[in-house]
């Protein structure tokens, strides 16, 4: 942290700052310029110090020089994190992955048709919502625990790890019991108590970006999970709210490229929620891979016209297969071919 003193600062004001820093166990290193003095603050700086020093007499501004997140930062941890999942699937590293499945689990038949479709198309991880964060309380809220059981069963039959949203602290244990990855949705990115409780399960966590969250807020949210002792975290860009209403959200491709530089955590992209339109999912999947995404997450429904949630952005299994074909060519062209899909493991139907 750097304290920039104003031109008319007095020696007493400068001394007051040096003394205050000393009192809290930090050291101030004075750098005398031609017109101004700056003080470099050395030691274990905490975020609130910036506000405190800014209000002291003779101070013009206080500048941060290191990132407020530590564990999530590449400054602290240079190598890419790899999140390891059952069935030999990894998120992060050289090869991108595809996460696909319905927005919401509706029935056994619907889930199975979607799951089989995405598995046949080449997806690595099966998604499906059992606890749904709907804007209206009158919309379908998800099947809850019966939905989790269906998802687990479909994943095991097809040999795929499963991801599902954890909506509330209330459901931590039961969701952790059935899921391989806990999804923290955009409405909960800054629900810090939920992040800590999710982290404590030790399960891998996919953290979505908040609806109007900055990149720094997103990485600080990841910091909560890492700081709670869980290093198996990956991020998901899903579009942010902007002035634009032509698409559901504005997919922030800048964020993918930038976060890959700022952080060692894998970043996947969800063009389904990022655009809200099924016909924009394919081009934005291609763009996301081109800017360095470690994977994609897309919604697939056997009959999008009849979906109980997010039908307008859902692909049919047929469209998903074509997407995988084209996306695989693009991924190969940018030197990061998709990870191979492990062979299905025979499991009892139960
Ligand atoms: C979802 O993935 O189904 C979902 C609700 O996403 P988001 O949290 O990004 O809105
Ligand atoms: Mn959805």
mmCIF file of C-alpha atoms and ligand atoms in Angstrom, residues 102-104 127 132 208 248 270 272-273 299 309-310 313-314, ligand 2:
data_model
loop_
_atom_site.group_PDB
_atom_site.id
_atom_site.type_symbol
_atom_site.label_atom_id
_atom_site.label_comp_id
_atom_site.label_asym_id
_atom_site.label_seq_id
_atom_site.Cartn_x
_atom_site.Cartn_y
_atom_site.Cartn_z
ATOM 1 C CA UNK A 102 -31.002 -29.841 -18.191
ATOM 2 C CA UNK A 103 -31.529 -26.590 -16.327
ATOM 3 C CA UNK A 104 -33.922 -28.421 -13.989
ATOM 4 C CA UNK A 127 -25.554 -31.015 -14.776
ATOM 5 C CA UNK A 132 -33.826 -23.971 -8.458
ATOM 6 C CA UNK A 208 -20.535 -18.692 -10.609
ATOM 7 C CA UNK A 248 -30.527 -12.216 -21.132
ATOM 8 C CA UNK A 270 -21.863 -20.827 -19.371
ATOM 9 C CA UNK A 272 -26.685 -20.612 -21.922
ATOM 10 C CA UNK A 273 -27.285 -18.178 -19.051
ATOM 11 C CA UNK A 299 -28.234 -26.523 -20.883
ATOM 12 C CA UNK A 309 -37.245 -23.688 -16.852
ATOM 13 C CA UNK A 310 -34.904 -22.011 -19.352
ATOM 14 C CA UNK A 313 -31.691 -21.217 -23.968
ATOM 15 C CA UNK A 314 -31.666 -25.026 -24.006
HETATM 16 MN MN1 LIG B 2 -30.967 -22.481 -16.099
#
